[in-house]
Amino acid sequence: MTKQNPKYIFVFGGVMSGIGKGIAASSIAKIIQAHKYSVTSIKIDPYVNVDAGTMNPTEHGEVFVLSNGLETDQDMGNYERFLNVKLPGSNYMTTGSVYWKVINNERNLKYKGKCVQIIPHVTNEVIKNIRGASVKNKADAVVIEVGGTTGDYENVLFTEAARQMKLKNPEDVLFVMISFVPYPKKIGEMKTKPTQQAARALNEAGIQPDIIIARSDKPIDKKRKEKIALFCNIQKDAVISAPDTDYIYEIPLNFEKDGLSSTILKKLGLKNGGVGDLKDWKKMVDKMKKAKKEIRIGMVGKYFGTGDCILSDSYISVIEAIKHASYNQSRRPVIDWINAEEFEKNPKRLKSLEEYDALIVPGGFGSRGIEGKIKAIQFARENNIPYLGLCYGMQLMVIEYARNVVGLKNANTAEIDLKSEYLIVDLMPEQKEKMQNSDYGATMRLGDYPCEIKKSTLAYDAYKRTSIKERHRHRYEVNPKYIKQIEKAGLVFSGQSPDGKLMEIAELPKEKHCFMIGSQFHPEFTSSPLQPNPLFQSLIKAIKNNK
Ligand code: GLN
């Protein structure tokens, strides 16, 4: 492509949250990428938290870790999965991170004695970040998702930065509003008023949307499109229908039914070849839809305030990784949320785990449900149920083995019971220091670390190489003191840090169990629909072989 100015596509949310703005932003990036442009995606999180590491996942959703270790919003995971790229830390900012920078500049006299103001100093910092990310990613186009809903007090700063960028380079900046068009059954008609009002709220901030993506449970008809176009002051072909779908990966294809990439490229003056190349993507989506044979996966964790949305938001990368691998192997996954505490109160209920094709214990923190999780892991081991442990799920797998096979009574992790005689999982020395100083933000072992894999193991079968890199987010480690003893009793540490000090993967040999493996890293963070993560692939393979 001939190099032109990078183009900036801002995505705002109208009417309400939870209508799939992140997926819409990811899909927009995808369809432009399909035209062979280099596209990158930025998430602006209006929270004052400096990063997402200190946010509660049941409130804010999963903390997604980038390869450089930055703890970010779950939408960053969506971008990576859709674009099949690894994003740098430059692509995520919060109100907190922007102010942090500005205040540091001010303390260092970088503003040369000027009064430091929200406009221009803070807005300039936002614009600098966006342009910086564009350079860092060598992007032809940058999709910027502004968190929150139009009219929120919290995102005014970012809307203002967007307005200024358009003012300066009108031909390089495009505004997209994702809106919601309700269909109240009693009225029997789709209502466009909330969309009109959301557009007006954006107008008040000096922003005229160029494109409106109308989310709804059914496709938007012609009449409604015309109404939105007229009242929101945009062209008819710039109203895009985005009906609900069971498959988020179908959304880029749905957008193209309304010619969205064409409209965007035309408005930005980019060369346009009609619908971009989404061949592989379409094949993948078709395969998903065709998969009929169900597999049942039990996710054992501490769940509270249940309600599917909370769960699916807190574990979105795990859920997606399960889907990627399952559909890739023509299986339809059904995921059940199993509250580990049930097994503490009533161990008889463990029997119900027999109905699952596989069990997963995902990452987690703290003591709630821990004994129940250990019991479930023991059940999986003794009953030959395929098992995958993710981070905490690996640590607890090793503890279970230490307790029940090695015979180390009350073995535990220092996270739960410092008095345990056998601290099979313990704090690393540098982490001890940080915890003593209440230094919690971004101080875990975060991001990509290398892992060396032993040959003739499940891990090697999965990755088919001896050196890998995966993403981490943890404070505790398998205690080196016990490794020999545990290995002697049959558990294999098939993946280790290159210096051999940190245990990255634990597994049972094939003769002992059909598939039991746990990783200290989070394989779910590197899975995408076109490239499912190897450990998840192996889990699904094991399920198929086990039947
Ligand atoms: N709580 C464990 C630790 O800090 C595991 C963390 C996780 O599962 N992400 O090491």
XYZ file of C-alpha atoms and ligand atoms in Angstrom:
557
model
C 0.000 0.000 0.000
C 1.244 3.508 -0.686
C 1.876 5.223 2.593
C -0.651 7.905 3.420
C -1.506 9.599 6.699
C -2.800 7.084 9.185
C -6.573 7.083 9.466
C -8.351 7.176 12.807
C -11.719 5.598 13.407
C -13.273 6.466 16.749
C -15.953 4.171 18.079
C -18.399 5.631 20.592
C -21.194 3.894 22.435
C -24.703 5.302 22.486
C -27.815 4.526 24.548
C -26.337 1.981 26.959
C -23.414 -0.259 27.737
C -23.292 -3.993 27.165
C -24.376 -3.892 23.536
C -21.127 -5.281 22.182
C -19.161 -2.138 21.442
C -15.864 -3.992 21.846
C -16.888 -6.694 19.412
C -18.173 -4.075 16.975
C -14.876 -2.159 17.219
C -12.972 -5.433 16.698
C -15.129 -6.271 13.699
C -14.557 -2.866 12.125
C -10.813 -3.373 12.511
C -11.156 -6.846 11.009
C -12.982 -5.779 7.858
C -10.452 -3.040 7.165
C -7.592 -5.465 7.801
C -9.231 -7.769 5.242
C -8.471 -5.084 2.635
C -4.760 -5.693 3.356
C -4.322 -2.552 5.408
C -2.256 -2.612 8.548
C -4.804 -2.012 11.293
C -4.394 -1.639 15.000
C -6.875 -1.102 17.827
C -6.774 1.092 20.900
C -8.963 0.884 23.966
C -9.643 3.935 26.074
C -10.908 2.969 29.510
C -12.386 5.972 31.317
C -11.630 4.600 34.810
C -9.221 6.418 37.101
C -7.369 3.147 37.749
C -3.951 3.387 36.109
C -4.425 -0.081 34.626
C -7.010 -2.847 34.885
C -4.906 -4.919 37.278
C -6.578 -3.485 40.353
C -10.123 -3.717 39.007
C -12.465 -6.395 40.280
C -13.168 -8.857 37.450
C -16.758 -9.469 38.539
C -17.397 -5.763 38.169
C -15.241 -4.808 35.246
C -14.761 -8.157 33.489
C -11.603 -10.095 32.866
C -8.178 -8.523 33.216
C -6.483 -9.194 29.899
C -2.682 -9.316 30.027
C -0.690 -8.116 27.031
C 2.568 -9.762 26.046
C 4.518 -6.873 27.628
C 2.693 -7.520 30.899
C 0.286 -4.581 30.893
C -2.992 -5.463 32.612
C -5.796 -4.219 30.425
C -9.461 -4.349 29.590
C -10.996 -7.503 28.163
C -11.639 -5.736 24.861
C -7.909 -5.837 24.157
C -8.357 -9.599 24.069
C -11.144 -9.237 21.536
C -8.936 -7.087 19.306
C -6.106 -9.601 19.461
C -8.434 -12.506 18.707
C -10.111 -10.773 15.774
C -6.980 -9.262 14.257
C -4.764 -12.243 15.116
C -1.996 -9.885 16.250
C -0.193 -9.145 19.513
C -0.844 -5.600 20.663
C 1.703 -3.429 22.469
C 1.039 -1.525 25.695
C 0.737 1.716 23.732
C -2.747 0.570 22.683
C -4.397 0.865 26.079
C -4.994 3.940 28.202
C -7.139 4.966 31.141
C -8.030 8.323 32.636
C -5.611 7.347 35.406
C -2.703 6.535 33.096
C -3.137 9.782 31.157
C -3.313 11.969 34.266
C -0.432 10.056 35.836
C 1.733 11.041 32.879
C 0.579 14.666 32.886
C 1.117 15.029 36.629
C 4.577 13.520 36.341
C 5.386 15.937 33.534
C 4.183 18.806 35.664
C 6.318 17.686 38.635
C 9.302 17.550 36.291
C 8.678 21.084 35.017
C 8.010 19.771 31.514
C 5.349 22.465 31.031
C 7.858 25.200 31.811
C 5.879 26.931 34.528
C 2.597 27.106 32.577
C -0.742 26.519 34.282
C -1.489 22.917 33.389
C -5.046 22.500 32.130
C -7.314 19.707 31.019
C -7.469 21.416 27.638
C -4.923 21.452 26.081
C -2.472 19.544 28.281
C -4.472 16.463 29.161
C -6.237 16.238 25.800
C -2.877 16.656 24.067
C -1.541 13.724 26.048
C -4.462 11.589 24.808
C -3.826 12.642 21.210
C -0.104 11.987 21.613
C -0.852 8.488 22.893
C -3.136 7.729 19.961
C -0.654 9.001 17.388
C 2.165 7.218 19.207
C 0.314 3.906 19.029
C -0.285 4.456 15.337
C 3.465 4.933 14.735
C 4.450 2.044 16.999
C 2.129 -0.311 15.102
C 3.013 1.136 11.674
C -0.715 1.389 11.172
C -2.575 2.524 8.089
C -5.708 2.688 10.209
C -6.296 2.866 13.943
C -9.616 1.940 15.522
C -10.063 3.681 18.866
C -12.796 2.446 21.162
C -13.888 5.054 23.661
C -15.169 3.249 26.745
C -18.434 4.155 28.413
C -21.544 5.644 26.880
C -21.978 9.006 25.181
C -23.003 11.593 27.676
C -21.027 9.980 30.513
C -19.136 12.554 32.522
C -16.184 10.173 32.556
C -15.363 10.109 28.884
C -15.742 13.798 28.032
C -11.964 14.175 28.015
C -11.602 11.545 25.329
C -14.497 12.735 23.194
C -12.914 16.176 23.277
C -9.567 14.756 22.114
C -11.363 12.991 19.264
C -13.117 16.213 18.264
C -9.816 18.070 18.128
C -8.227 15.353 16.007
C -11.033 15.621 13.460
C -10.836 19.405 13.466
C -7.161 19.240 12.604
C -7.374 16.471 9.976
C -11.004 16.141 8.901
C -10.237 13.731 6.061
C -8.307 11.327 8.294
C -10.763 10.906 11.144
C -14.052 9.041 11.169
C -16.669 8.788 13.898
C -18.737 5.663 14.406
C -21.498 5.373 16.971
C -22.667 1.964 18.156
C -26.252 2.350 19.204
C -29.105 0.234 20.427
C -32.511 0.019 18.767
C -35.003 -1.625 21.110
C -37.922 -3.669 19.905
C -40.540 -3.527 22.674
C -42.813 -6.495 22.058
C -45.924 -4.642 23.258
C -45.376 -1.817 20.800
C -44.426 -4.230 18.031
C -42.128 -1.756 16.368
C -38.430 -0.919 16.513
C -37.835 2.369 18.232
C -35.129 4.704 17.007
C -35.612 7.509 19.539
C -32.853 6.410 21.960
C -30.452 6.373 18.999
C -31.529 9.855 17.974
C -30.929 11.095 21.493
C -27.540 9.417 21.718
C -26.518 11.074 18.449
C -27.651 14.383 19.873
C -25.551 13.822 23.000
C -22.545 13.267 20.738
C -23.447 16.399 18.776
C -23.363 18.385 22.005
C -19.759 17.291 22.423
C -19.042 18.626 18.947
C -19.077 15.252 17.287
C -21.208 14.312 14.331
C -21.217 10.549 13.779
C -20.349 9.514 10.214
C -21.655 5.999 10.657
C -24.205 4.510 13.023
C -24.170 0.808 13.782
C -27.571 -0.117 15.085
C -27.583 -3.083 17.455
C -30.878 -4.855 17.906
C -32.283 -8.333 18.251
C -33.453 -8.369 14.620
C -32.070 -6.755 11.475
C -33.087 -3.090 11.120
C -35.529 -2.548 8.266
C -35.293 0.064 5.531
C -37.788 2.398 7.149
C -35.902 2.486 10.437
C -32.631 3.034 8.625
C -34.106 6.002 6.816
C -35.397 7.421 10.051
C -32.044 7.105 11.798
C -30.311 8.648 8.788
C -32.692 11.604 8.672
C -32.813 12.387 12.386
C -29.166 11.685 13.106
C -27.994 13.639 10.118
C -26.117 10.895 8.286
C -26.353 9.192 4.906
C -28.612 6.174 4.484
C -25.840 3.783 3.546
C -24.068 4.814 6.734
C -26.671 3.130 8.912
C -25.526 -0.429 9.511
C -27.755 -3.138 10.849
C -26.203 -5.303 13.561
C -28.645 -7.941 14.731
C -27.899 -10.369 17.573
C -25.958 -13.460 16.610
C -24.856 -16.555 18.476
C -21.420 -16.237 16.938
C -19.463 -13.070 17.638
C -17.048 -13.983 14.865
C -19.904 -13.680 12.393
C -20.244 -9.968 13.060
C -17.588 -8.789 10.577
C -19.424 -10.824 7.924
C -22.747 -9.277 8.926
C -21.265 -5.789 8.708
C -20.162 -6.535 5.180
C -23.729 -7.454 4.215
C -24.415 -3.747 4.636
C -21.178 -2.826 2.858
C -19.517 -1.324 5.915
C -15.883 -1.631 4.849
C -16.722 0.039 1.548
C -18.429 2.931 3.307
C -15.552 3.398 5.766
C -12.828 3.247 3.129
C -14.694 5.629 0.842
C -15.184 8.142 3.630
C -11.513 7.966 4.552
C -10.320 8.179 0.963
C -8.684 4.749 1.060
C -8.505 2.416 -1.917
C -11.407 0.051 -1.850
C -11.761 -3.370 -3.393
C -15.375 -4.038 -2.417
C -15.649 -6.625 0.360
C -12.199 -7.489 1.670
C -10.656 -10.924 1.812
C -12.492 -12.730 4.605
C -12.260 -16.203 3.034
C -10.515 -17.967 5.925
C -12.644 -16.107 8.404
C -15.842 -17.173 6.676
C -14.672 -20.764 6.519
C -14.008 -20.660 10.240
C -17.465 -19.225 10.987
C -19.156 -21.812 8.756
C -17.324 -24.566 10.598
C -18.533 -23.184 13.920
C -22.114 -23.193 12.758
C -21.865 -26.705 11.389
C -20.417 -28.254 14.557
C -23.236 -30.245 16.132
C -21.608 -32.853 18.391
C -21.628 -31.496 21.899
C -18.905 -31.732 24.488
C -19.544 -30.730 28.087
C -16.911 -28.873 29.981
C -17.169 -28.136 33.686
C -15.456 -24.982 34.900
C -14.825 -25.372 38.596
C -14.318 -22.092 40.421
C -15.553 -19.753 43.092
C -18.522 -18.075 41.601
C -20.827 -15.640 43.238
C -23.554 -13.260 42.265
C -23.886 -15.691 39.380
C -25.768 -14.693 36.349
C -24.177 -15.760 33.141
C -23.043 -12.299 32.127
C -20.824 -11.858 35.145
C -19.199 -15.211 34.547
C -18.764 -14.906 30.854
C -17.227 -11.466 31.274
C -14.789 -12.528 33.965
C -13.562 -15.561 32.043
C -14.022 -14.397 28.481
C -10.585 -15.475 27.234
C -10.993 -18.979 28.675
C -14.450 -19.306 27.151
C -13.232 -18.100 23.780
C -10.181 -20.381 23.881
C -12.476 -23.355 24.564
C -14.640 -22.325 21.629
C -11.700 -21.829 19.262
C -10.324 -25.306 19.886
C -13.714 -27.048 20.037
C -15.104 -25.592 16.824
C -11.761 -26.112 15.127
C -12.272 -29.816 15.849
C -15.958 -29.750 14.926
C -17.268 -29.959 18.465
C -19.865 -27.707 20.070
C -18.796 -26.826 23.598
C -21.294 -26.532 26.426
C -19.724 -24.877 29.441
C -21.131 -25.387 32.932
C -20.135 -23.247 35.881
C -19.549 -25.401 38.898
C -19.273 -23.756 42.267
C -16.370 -25.426 44.060
C -17.793 -24.576 47.476
C -20.528 -27.155 46.893
C -17.976 -29.943 47.230
C -16.774 -28.583 50.544
C -20.242 -28.718 52.010
C -21.242 -31.947 50.357
C -18.452 -34.154 48.949
C -21.088 -36.569 47.580
C -21.782 -34.045 44.888
C -18.382 -34.748 43.376
C -20.035 -37.685 41.665
C -21.916 -35.216 39.443
C -18.574 -34.393 37.803
C -18.714 -37.741 36.032
C -21.059 -36.302 33.447
C -18.380 -33.933 32.124
C -16.089 -34.632 29.214
C -13.455 -32.427 30.810
C -12.871 -30.220 33.821
C -11.053 -26.908 33.943
C -9.968 -24.977 37.008
C -9.307 -21.463 35.756
C -7.096 -18.768 37.290
C -8.053 -17.210 40.563
C -7.018 -15.645 43.821
C -7.755 -16.137 47.488
C -9.110 -18.893 49.653
C -12.775 -19.199 48.831
C -13.666 -22.547 47.300
C -10.076 -23.726 47.370
C -10.696 -27.017 49.170
C -13.577 -27.752 46.810
C -11.374 -27.132 43.807
C -8.731 -29.481 45.191
C -11.391 -32.147 45.702
C -12.605 -31.722 42.134
C -9.046 -32.041 40.839
C -8.587 -35.222 42.853
C -11.820 -36.520 41.355
C -10.598 -35.757 37.830
C -7.288 -37.510 38.544
C -8.805 -40.615 40.117
C -11.566 -40.950 37.546
C -9.525 -40.304 34.433
C -11.460 -37.177 33.425
C -9.454 -34.882 31.106
C -8.249 -31.911 33.132
C -6.719 -28.557 32.316
C -5.490 -26.273 35.101
C -4.864 -22.631 34.370
C -2.469 -20.824 36.699
C -4.208 -21.323 40.073
C -5.631 -24.489 38.523
C -2.052 -25.719 37.994
C -0.886 -24.741 41.474
C -3.839 -26.557 43.046
C -3.220 -29.590 40.840
C 0.314 -29.822 42.244
C -0.965 -29.336 45.806
C -3.550 -32.070 45.327
C -0.836 -34.424 44.110
C 1.439 -33.511 47.001
C -1.318 -34.169 49.520
C -2.866 -37.299 48.149
C -0.077 -39.061 46.260
C 3.189 -37.838 47.760
C 1.583 -37.926 51.197
C 2.466 -34.417 52.343
C -0.439 -33.816 54.700
C -2.134 -30.423 54.523
C 0.183 -29.270 51.752
C -0.916 -25.819 50.658
C -0.042 -22.539 49.026
C 1.341 -19.604 50.999
C -1.547 -17.611 49.565
C -3.923 -19.574 51.822
C -2.147 -21.109 54.773
C 1.215 -19.825 55.886
C 1.207 -22.293 58.750
C 1.100 -25.336 56.500
C 4.091 -27.594 57.046
C 4.409 -28.092 53.301
C 4.216 -24.884 51.316
C 4.174 -26.534 47.913
C 3.364 -23.193 46.325
C 5.132 -20.178 47.756
C 5.945 -16.523 47.176
C 9.029 -15.619 45.208
C 11.483 -13.499 47.239
C 10.979 -10.336 45.169
C 7.207 -10.719 45.566
C 7.584 -10.948 49.356
C 9.192 -7.552 49.401
C 6.478 -5.986 47.262
C 3.693 -7.397 49.396
C 5.341 -6.061 52.541
C 5.266 -2.580 51.035
C 1.633 -2.931 49.887
C 2.995 -2.432 46.391
C 0.204 -4.208 44.536
C -0.233 -2.404 41.199
C 1.441 -4.186 38.259
C 3.820 -6.065 40.572
C 2.883 -9.664 39.808
C 4.889 -11.759 37.361
C 3.191 -10.388 34.278
C 3.285 -10.971 30.563
C 5.434 -13.130 28.286
C 8.058 -15.394 29.798
C 9.900 -18.203 28.033
C 9.308 -21.832 28.888
C 11.395 -24.833 27.858
C 9.426 -27.982 27.114
C 10.604 -31.550 27.647
C 10.205 -33.955 24.757
C 7.820 -36.940 24.928
C 5.309 -35.110 27.095
C 1.748 -33.882 26.656
C 3.150 -30.361 26.546
C 5.454 -31.272 23.668
C 2.603 -33.077 21.874
C 0.626 -29.849 22.133
C 3.232 -27.259 21.176
C 5.469 -29.460 19.032
C 8.500 -27.414 19.995
C 10.804 -27.099 22.969
C 10.777 -23.312 23.375
C 7.599 -21.354 23.841
C 6.483 -18.053 25.313
C 3.177 -17.596 27.080
C 1.570 -14.925 29.237
C 1.610 -14.857 33.010
C -0.232 -13.184 35.861
C 0.655 -14.595 39.249
C 2.599 -13.989 42.423
C 3.163 -17.525 43.649
C 5.282 -20.374 42.254
C 5.701 -24.087 42.756
C 8.232 -24.305 45.564
C 11.599 -25.600 44.222
C 12.183 -27.350 47.536
C 9.619 -30.038 46.751
C 10.124 -30.617 43.065
C 12.338 -33.698 43.277
C 10.033 -35.354 45.765
C 6.921 -34.668 43.702
C 8.549 -35.785 40.466
C 9.686 -38.983 42.116
C 6.055 -39.691 42.920
C 5.171 -39.437 39.250
C 4.110 -35.876 38.394
C 6.163 -34.440 35.529
C 7.196 -30.805 35.302
C 7.283 -30.811 31.541
C 7.731 -27.067 31.129
C 10.189 -24.935 33.066
C 11.796 -21.514 32.877
C 15.076 -21.683 30.916
C 17.098 -21.544 34.163
C 15.081 -24.475 35.493
C 13.951 -22.564 38.583
C 10.296 -21.975 37.824
C 7.822 -24.724 37.019
C 5.678 -23.680 34.076
C 3.808 -26.881 33.184
C 2.881 -29.899 35.300
C 1.367 -33.076 33.885
C 0.692 -36.726 34.527
C 2.293 -39.273 32.198
C -0.009 -40.827 29.599
C 0.163 -44.234 31.307
C -1.340 -42.737 34.431
C -4.098 -40.536 33.055
C -5.728 -39.799 29.706
C -4.983 -36.057 29.976
C -4.076 -34.114 33.052
C -2.073 -30.956 32.633
C -1.751 -27.538 34.212
C 0.164 -24.442 33.225
C 1.448 -21.639 35.434
C 0.837 -19.324 32.463
C -2.496 -18.420 30.904
C -2.699 -20.148 27.519
C -6.143 -18.618 26.985
C -4.595 -15.203 26.324
C -2.930 -16.313 23.100
C -5.780 -18.220 21.523
C -7.560 -16.913 18.461
C -10.243 -18.437 16.264
C -7.833 -18.880 13.366
C -5.073 -20.167 15.673
C -6.460 -21.956 18.711
C -4.005 -22.314 21.590
C -2.191 -25.696 21.555
C -3.089 -26.665 25.139
C -6.786 -26.153 24.456
C -6.432 -28.033 21.187
C -4.910 -30.942 23.083
C -7.672 -30.876 25.675
C -10.334 -31.213 22.986
C -8.332 -33.935 21.249
C -8.116 -35.805 24.546
C -11.883 -35.524 24.961
C -12.413 -36.974 21.502
C -9.990 -39.840 22.129
C -11.454 -40.557 25.525
C -14.953 -41.247 24.207
N -3.337 -16.723 42.965
C -2.294 -17.350 42.251
C -1.019 -16.535 42.245
O -1.048 -15.368 42.483
C -2.741 -17.675 40.842
C -3.028 -16.460 40.026
C -3.871 -16.768 38.790
O -4.518 -17.794 38.716
N -3.879 -15.857 37.853
O 0.035 -17.055 41.972
